[in-house]
PDB file of C-alpha atoms and ligand atoms in Angstrom:
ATOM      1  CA  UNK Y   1     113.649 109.991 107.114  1.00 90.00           C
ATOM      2  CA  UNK Y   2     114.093 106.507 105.495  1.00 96.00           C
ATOM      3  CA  UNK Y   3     111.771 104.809 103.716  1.00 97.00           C
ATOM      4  CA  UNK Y   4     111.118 102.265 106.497  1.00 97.00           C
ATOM      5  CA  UNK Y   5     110.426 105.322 108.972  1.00 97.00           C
ATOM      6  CA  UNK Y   6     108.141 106.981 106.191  1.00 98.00           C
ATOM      7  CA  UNK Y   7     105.974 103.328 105.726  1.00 98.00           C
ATOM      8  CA  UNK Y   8     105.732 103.262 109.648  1.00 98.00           C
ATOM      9  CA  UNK Y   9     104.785 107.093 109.780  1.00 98.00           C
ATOM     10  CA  UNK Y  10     101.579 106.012 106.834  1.00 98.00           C
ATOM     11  CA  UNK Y  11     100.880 103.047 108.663  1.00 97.00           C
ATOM     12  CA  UNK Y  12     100.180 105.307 112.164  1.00 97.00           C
ATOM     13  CA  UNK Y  13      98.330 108.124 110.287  1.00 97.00           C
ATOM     14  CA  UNK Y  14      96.369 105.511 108.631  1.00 96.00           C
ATOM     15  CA  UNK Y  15      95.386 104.175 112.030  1.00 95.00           C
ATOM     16  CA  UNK Y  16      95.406 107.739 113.396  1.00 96.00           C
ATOM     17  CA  UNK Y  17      92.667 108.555 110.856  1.00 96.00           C
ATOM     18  CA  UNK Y  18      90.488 105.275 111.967  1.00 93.00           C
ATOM     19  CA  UNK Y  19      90.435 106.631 115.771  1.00 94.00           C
ATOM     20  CA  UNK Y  20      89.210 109.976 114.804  1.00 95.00           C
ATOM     21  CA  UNK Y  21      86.722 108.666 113.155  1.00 93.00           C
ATOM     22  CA  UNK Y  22      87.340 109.839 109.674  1.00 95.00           C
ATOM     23  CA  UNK Y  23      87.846 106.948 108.028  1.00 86.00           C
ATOM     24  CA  UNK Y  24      84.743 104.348 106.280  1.00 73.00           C
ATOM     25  CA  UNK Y  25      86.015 101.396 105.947  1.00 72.00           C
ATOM     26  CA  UNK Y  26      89.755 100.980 103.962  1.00 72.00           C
ATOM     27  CA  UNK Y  27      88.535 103.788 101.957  1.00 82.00           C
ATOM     28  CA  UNK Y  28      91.180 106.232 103.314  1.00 90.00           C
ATOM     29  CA  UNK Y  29      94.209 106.515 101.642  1.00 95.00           C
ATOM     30  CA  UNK Y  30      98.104 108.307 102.294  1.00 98.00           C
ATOM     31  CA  UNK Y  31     101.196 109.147 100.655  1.00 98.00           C
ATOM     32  CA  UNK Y  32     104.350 110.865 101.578  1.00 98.00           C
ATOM     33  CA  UNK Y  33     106.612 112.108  98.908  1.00 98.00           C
ATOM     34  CA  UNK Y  34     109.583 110.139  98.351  1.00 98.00           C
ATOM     35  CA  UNK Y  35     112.791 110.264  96.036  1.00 97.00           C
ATOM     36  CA  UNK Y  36     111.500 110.845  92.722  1.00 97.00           C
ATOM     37  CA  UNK Y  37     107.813 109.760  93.170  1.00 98.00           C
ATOM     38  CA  UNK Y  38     105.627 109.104  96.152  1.00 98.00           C
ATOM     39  CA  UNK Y  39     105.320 105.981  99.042  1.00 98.00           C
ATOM     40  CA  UNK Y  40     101.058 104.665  99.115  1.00 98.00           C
ATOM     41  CA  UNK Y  41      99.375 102.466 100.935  1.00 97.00           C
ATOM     42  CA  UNK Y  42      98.413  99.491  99.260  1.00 96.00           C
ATOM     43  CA  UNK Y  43      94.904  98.536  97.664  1.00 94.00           C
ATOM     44  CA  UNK Y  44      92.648  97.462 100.158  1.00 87.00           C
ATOM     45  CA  UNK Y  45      94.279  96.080 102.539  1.00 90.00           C
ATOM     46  CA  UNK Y  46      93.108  96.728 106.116  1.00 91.00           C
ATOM     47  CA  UNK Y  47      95.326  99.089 108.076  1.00 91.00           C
ATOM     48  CA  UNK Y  48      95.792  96.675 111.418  1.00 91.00           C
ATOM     49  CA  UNK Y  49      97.658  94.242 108.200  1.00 93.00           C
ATOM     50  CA  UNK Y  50      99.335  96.756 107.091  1.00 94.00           C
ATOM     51  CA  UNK Y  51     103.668  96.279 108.211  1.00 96.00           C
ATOM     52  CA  UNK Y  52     105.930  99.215 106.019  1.00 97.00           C
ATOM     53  CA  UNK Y  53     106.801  95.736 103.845  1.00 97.00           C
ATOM     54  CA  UNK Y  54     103.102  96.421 102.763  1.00 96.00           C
ATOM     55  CA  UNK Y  55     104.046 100.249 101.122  1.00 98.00           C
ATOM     56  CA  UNK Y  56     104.063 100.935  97.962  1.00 98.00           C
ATOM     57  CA  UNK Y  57     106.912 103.255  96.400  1.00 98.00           C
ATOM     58  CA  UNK Y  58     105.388 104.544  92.933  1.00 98.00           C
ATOM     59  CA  UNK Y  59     107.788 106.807  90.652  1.00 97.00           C
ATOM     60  CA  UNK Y  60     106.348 110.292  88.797  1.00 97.00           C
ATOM     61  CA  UNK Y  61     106.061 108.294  85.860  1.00 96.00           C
ATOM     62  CA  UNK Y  62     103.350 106.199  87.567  1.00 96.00           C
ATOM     63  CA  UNK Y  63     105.674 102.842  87.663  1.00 97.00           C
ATOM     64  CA  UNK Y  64     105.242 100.944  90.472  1.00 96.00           C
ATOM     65  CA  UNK Y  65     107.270  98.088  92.453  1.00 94.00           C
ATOM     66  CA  UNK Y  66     106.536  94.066  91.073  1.00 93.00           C
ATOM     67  CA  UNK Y  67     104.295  92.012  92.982  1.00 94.00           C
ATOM     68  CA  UNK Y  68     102.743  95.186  94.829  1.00 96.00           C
ATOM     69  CA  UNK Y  69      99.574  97.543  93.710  1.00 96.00           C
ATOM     70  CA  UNK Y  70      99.225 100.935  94.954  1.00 97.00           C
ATOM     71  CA  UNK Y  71      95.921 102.548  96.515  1.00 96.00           C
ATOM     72  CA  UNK Y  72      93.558 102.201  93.109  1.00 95.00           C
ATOM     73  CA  UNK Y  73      93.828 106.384  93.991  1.00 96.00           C
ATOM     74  CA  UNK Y  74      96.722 106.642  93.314  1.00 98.00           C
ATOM     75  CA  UNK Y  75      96.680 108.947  89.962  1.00 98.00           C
ATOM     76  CA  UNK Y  76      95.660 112.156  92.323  1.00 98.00           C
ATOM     77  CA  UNK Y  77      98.198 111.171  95.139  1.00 98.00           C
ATOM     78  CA  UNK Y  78     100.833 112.044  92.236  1.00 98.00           C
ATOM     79  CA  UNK Y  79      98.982 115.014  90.548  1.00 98.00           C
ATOM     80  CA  UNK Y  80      98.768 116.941  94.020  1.00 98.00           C
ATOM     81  CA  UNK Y  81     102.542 116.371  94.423  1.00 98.00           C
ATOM     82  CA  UNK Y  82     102.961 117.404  90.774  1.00 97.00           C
ATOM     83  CA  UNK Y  83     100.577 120.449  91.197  1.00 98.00           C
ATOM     84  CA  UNK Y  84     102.367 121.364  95.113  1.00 98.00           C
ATOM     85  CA  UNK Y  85     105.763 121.498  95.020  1.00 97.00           C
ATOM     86  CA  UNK Y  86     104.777 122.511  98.840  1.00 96.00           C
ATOM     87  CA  UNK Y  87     103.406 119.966 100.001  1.00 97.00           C
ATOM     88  CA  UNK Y  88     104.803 116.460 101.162  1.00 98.00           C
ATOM     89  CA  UNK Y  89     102.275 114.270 101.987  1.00 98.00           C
ATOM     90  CA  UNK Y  90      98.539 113.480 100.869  1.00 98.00           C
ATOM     91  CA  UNK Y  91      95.241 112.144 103.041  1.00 98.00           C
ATOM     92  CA  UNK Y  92      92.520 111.452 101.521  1.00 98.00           C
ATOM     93  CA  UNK Y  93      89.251 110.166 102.998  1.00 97.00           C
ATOM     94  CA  UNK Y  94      85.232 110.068 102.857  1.00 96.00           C
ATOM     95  CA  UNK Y  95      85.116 110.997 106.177  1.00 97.00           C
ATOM     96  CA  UNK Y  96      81.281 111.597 106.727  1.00 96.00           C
ATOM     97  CA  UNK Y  97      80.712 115.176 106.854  1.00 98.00           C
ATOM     98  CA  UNK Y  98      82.429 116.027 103.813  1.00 98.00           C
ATOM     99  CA  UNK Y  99      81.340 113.265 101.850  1.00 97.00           C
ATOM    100  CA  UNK Y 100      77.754 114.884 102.808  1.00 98.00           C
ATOM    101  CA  UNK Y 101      78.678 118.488 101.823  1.00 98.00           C
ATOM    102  CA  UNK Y 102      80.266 116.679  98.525  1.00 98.00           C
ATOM    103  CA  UNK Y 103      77.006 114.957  97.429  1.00 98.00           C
ATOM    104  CA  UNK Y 104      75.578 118.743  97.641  1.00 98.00           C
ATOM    105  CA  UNK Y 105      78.299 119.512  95.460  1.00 98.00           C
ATOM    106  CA  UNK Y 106      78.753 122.536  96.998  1.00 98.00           C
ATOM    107  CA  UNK Y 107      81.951 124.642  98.097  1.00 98.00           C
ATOM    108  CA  UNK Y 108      82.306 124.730 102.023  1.00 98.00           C
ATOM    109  CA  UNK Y 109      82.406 128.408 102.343  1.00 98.00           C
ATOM    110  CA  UNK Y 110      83.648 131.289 105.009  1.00 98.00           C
ATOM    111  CA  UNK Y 111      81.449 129.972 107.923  1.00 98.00           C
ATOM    112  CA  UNK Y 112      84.240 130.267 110.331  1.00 98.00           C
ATOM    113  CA  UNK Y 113      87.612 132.281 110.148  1.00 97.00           C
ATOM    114  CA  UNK Y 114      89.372 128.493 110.474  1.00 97.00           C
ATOM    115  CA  UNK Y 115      88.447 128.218 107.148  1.00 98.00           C
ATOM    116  CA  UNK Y 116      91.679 129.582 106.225  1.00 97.00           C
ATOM    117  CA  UNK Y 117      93.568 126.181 107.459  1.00 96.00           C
ATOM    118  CA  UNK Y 118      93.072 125.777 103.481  1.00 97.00           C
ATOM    119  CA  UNK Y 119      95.587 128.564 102.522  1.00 96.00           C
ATOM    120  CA  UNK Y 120      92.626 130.406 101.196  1.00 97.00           C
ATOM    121  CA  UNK Y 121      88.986 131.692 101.884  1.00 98.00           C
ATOM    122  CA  UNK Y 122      87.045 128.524 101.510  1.00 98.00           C
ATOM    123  CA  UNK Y 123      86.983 124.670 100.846  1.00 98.00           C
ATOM    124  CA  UNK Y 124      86.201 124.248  96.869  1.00 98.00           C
ATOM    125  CA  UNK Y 125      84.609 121.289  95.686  1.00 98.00           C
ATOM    126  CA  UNK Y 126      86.139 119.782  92.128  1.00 98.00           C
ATOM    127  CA  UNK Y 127      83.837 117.959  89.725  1.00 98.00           C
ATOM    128  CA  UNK Y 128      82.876 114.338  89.831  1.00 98.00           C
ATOM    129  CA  UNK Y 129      85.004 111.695  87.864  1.00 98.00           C
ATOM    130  CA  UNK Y 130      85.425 108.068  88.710  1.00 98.00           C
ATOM    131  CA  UNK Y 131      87.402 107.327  91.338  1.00 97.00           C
ATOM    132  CA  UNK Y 132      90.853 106.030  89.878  1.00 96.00           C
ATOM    133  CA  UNK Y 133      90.588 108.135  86.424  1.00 98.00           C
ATOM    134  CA  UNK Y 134      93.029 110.713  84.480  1.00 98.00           C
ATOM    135  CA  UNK Y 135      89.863 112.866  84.146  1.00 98.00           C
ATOM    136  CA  UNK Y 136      89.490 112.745  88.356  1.00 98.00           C
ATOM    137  CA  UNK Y 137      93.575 113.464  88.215  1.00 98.00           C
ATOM    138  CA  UNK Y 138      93.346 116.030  86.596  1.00 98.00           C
ATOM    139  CA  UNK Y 139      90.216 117.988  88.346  1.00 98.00           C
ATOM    140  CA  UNK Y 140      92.008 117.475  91.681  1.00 98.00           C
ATOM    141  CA  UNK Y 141      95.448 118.891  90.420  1.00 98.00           C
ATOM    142  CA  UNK Y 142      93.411 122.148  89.408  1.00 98.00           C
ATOM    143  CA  UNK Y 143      91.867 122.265  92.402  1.00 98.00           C
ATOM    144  CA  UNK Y 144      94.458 121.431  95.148  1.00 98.00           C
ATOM    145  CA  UNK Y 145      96.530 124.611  93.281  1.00 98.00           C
ATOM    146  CA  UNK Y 146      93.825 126.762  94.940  1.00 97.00           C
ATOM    147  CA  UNK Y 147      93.567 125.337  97.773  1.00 98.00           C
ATOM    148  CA  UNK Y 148      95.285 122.523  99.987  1.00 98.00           C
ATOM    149  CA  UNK Y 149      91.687 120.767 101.439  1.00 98.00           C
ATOM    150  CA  UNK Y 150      89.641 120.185  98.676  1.00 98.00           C
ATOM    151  CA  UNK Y 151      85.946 117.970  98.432  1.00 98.00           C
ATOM    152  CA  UNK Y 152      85.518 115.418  95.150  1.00 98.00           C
ATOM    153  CA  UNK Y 153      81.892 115.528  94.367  1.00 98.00           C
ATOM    154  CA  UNK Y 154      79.980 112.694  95.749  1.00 98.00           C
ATOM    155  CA  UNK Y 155      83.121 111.330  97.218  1.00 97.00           C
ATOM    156  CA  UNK Y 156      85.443 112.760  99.613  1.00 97.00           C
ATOM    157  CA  UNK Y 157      88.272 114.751 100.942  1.00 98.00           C
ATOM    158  CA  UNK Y 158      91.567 115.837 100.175  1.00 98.00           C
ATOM    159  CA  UNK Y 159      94.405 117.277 102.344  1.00 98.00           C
ATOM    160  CA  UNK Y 160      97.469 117.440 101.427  1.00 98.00           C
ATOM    161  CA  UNK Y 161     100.186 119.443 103.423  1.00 97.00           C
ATOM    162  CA  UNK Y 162     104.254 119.628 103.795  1.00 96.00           C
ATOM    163  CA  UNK Y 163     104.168 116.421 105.985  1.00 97.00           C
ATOM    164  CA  UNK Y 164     101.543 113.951 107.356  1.00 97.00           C
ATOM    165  CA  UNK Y 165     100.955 115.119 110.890  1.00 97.00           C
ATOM    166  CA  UNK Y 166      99.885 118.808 109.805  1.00 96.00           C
ATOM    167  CA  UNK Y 167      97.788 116.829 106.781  1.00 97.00           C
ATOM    168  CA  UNK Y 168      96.160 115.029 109.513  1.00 97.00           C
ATOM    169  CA  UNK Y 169      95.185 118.092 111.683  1.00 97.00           C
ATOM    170  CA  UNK Y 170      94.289 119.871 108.270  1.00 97.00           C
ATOM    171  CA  UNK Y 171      91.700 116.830 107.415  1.00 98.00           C
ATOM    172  CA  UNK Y 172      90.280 116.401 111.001  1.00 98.00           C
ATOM    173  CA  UNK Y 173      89.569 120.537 111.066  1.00 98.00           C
ATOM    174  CA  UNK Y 174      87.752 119.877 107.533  1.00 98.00           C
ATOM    175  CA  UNK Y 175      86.033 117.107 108.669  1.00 98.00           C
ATOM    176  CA  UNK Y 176      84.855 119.867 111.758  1.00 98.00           C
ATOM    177  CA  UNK Y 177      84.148 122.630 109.587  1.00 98.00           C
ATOM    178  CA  UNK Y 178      81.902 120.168 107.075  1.00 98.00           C
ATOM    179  CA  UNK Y 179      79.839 119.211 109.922  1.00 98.00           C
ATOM    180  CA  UNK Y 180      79.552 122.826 111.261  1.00 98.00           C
ATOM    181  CA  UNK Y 181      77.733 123.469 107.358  1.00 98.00           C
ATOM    182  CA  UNK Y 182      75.898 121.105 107.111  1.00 98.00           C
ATOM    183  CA  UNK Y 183      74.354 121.533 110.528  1.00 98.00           C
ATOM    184  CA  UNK Y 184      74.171 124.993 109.125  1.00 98.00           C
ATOM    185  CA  UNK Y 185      72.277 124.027 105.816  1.00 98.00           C
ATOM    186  CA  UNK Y 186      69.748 121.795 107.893  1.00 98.00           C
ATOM    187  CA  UNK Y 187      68.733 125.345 109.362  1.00 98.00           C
ATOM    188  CA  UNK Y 188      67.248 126.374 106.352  1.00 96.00           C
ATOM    189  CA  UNK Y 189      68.499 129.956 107.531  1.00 97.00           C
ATOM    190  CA  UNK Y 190      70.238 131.947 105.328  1.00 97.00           C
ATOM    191  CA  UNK Y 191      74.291 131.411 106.660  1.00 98.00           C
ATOM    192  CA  UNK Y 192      76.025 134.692 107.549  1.00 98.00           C
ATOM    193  CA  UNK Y 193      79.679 134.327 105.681  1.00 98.00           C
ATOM    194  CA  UNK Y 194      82.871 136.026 106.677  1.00 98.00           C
ATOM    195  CA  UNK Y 195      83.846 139.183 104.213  1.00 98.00           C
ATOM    196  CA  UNK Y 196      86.760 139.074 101.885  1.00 97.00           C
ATOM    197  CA  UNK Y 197      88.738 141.578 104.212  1.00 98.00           C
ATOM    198  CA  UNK Y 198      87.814 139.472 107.215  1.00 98.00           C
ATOM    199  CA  UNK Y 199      89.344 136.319 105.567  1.00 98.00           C
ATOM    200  CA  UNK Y 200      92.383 138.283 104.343  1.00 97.00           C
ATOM    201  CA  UNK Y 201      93.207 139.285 107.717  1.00 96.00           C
ATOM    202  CA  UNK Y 202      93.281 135.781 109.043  1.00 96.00           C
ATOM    203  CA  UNK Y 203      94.879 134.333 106.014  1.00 96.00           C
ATOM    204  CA  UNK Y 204      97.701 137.161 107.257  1.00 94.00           C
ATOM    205  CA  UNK Y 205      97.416 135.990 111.121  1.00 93.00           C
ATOM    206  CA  UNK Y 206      98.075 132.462 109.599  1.00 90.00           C
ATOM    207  CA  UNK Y 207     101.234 133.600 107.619  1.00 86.00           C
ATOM    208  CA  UNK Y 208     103.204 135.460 110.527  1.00 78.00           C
ATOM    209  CA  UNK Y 209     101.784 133.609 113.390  1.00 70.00           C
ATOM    210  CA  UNK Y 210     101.503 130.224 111.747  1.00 59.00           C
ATOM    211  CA  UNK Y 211      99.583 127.518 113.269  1.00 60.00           C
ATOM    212  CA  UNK Y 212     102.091 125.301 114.607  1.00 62.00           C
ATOM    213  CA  UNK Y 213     102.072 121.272 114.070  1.00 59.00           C
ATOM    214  CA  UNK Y 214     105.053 119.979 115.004  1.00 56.00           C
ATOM    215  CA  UNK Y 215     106.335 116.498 113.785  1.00 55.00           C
ATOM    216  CA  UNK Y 216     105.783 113.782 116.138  1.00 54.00           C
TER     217      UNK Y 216
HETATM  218 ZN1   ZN Z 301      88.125 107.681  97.684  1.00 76.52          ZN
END
């Protein structure tokens, strides 16, 4: 796809995002991998402004284009490509579910078989850095290797996947599935979790049978 297609493409998901509600504000963010680094939407800018002029292309080295500045999240955009050779393109969001389940800095765990949407048997939560930091870079690059959803304490989601419509899905079924706990939590029941086995089996189901998101 060229570049202009790509910007277009990370203009729509940003918009995409707004209308399922996941998005507070210009807090979301996307990238697609590109050449040898990564296109971003800019710093905030609101999305409705946004034309592919607005795009930012930033190189592995972290260099970006003159008279343009990046998503001020940019430094984990580039560390999940880095750490995923898989995957192609990055949401992130503080969509308000997993913000919430973030704040508890807790895991989302097997609550629901769909769990395995992550490539594994839960949703891990990575340790709280400032937004913008090396030290938040680097927690999410461990953490995305585990998993391709992933919470930042007290701030948001992650999804990153092998292009933007399947990262969409993946975010909006995260965004699901962090409701679903914390309506869970606000039981005060103790929450009946999937086995090991039982998680293997789908995480097996989702290898041969794949769930299928084509691109639009
Ligand atoms: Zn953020």
């Amino acid at each position: 796809m060229t570049r202009q297609a790509l910007s277009r493409k990370i203009i729509n998901t940003c918009l995409e995002m707004t209308r399922l509600g996941l998005n507070q504000g210009t807090a979301g963010n996307v990238s697609v991998r590109y050449k040898e680094g990564m296109l971003i939407t800019p710093t905030g800018m609101p999305y409705e402004l946004m034309t592919e002029e607005s795009i930012v292309y930033v190189d592995n080295n972290g260099v970006y284009e003159k008279g343009k500045l990046p998503s001020s999240e940019w430094l984990f955009h580039l560390a999940v490509y880095q750490a995923r050779l898989d995957c192609n393109a990055v949401i992130h969001n503080h969509a308000k579910h997993c913000a919430a389940v973030s704040i508890l800095e807790k895991d989302i765990p097997a609550i629901h078989y769909m769990i395995a949407v992550s490539g594994t048997d839960h949703i891990p939560c990575v340790p709280y850095a400032t937004f913008g930091t090396s030290q938040l870079a680097q927690y999410v690059k461990e953490g995305i290797k585990e998993s391709k959803a992933i919470l930042l304490s007290h701030h948001g989601l992650i999804a990153a996947e092998t292009n933007l419509d399947k990262a969409l899905w993946l975010a909006h079924e995260v965004e699901i599935l962090a409701e679903w706990y914390m309506k869970l939590l606000a039981t005060n029941q103790p929450i009946p979790l999937l086995s090991k086995a039982n998680m293997v089996a789908v995480l097996e189901k989702f290898k041969s049978y794949g769930l299928r998101i084509e691109e639009k």
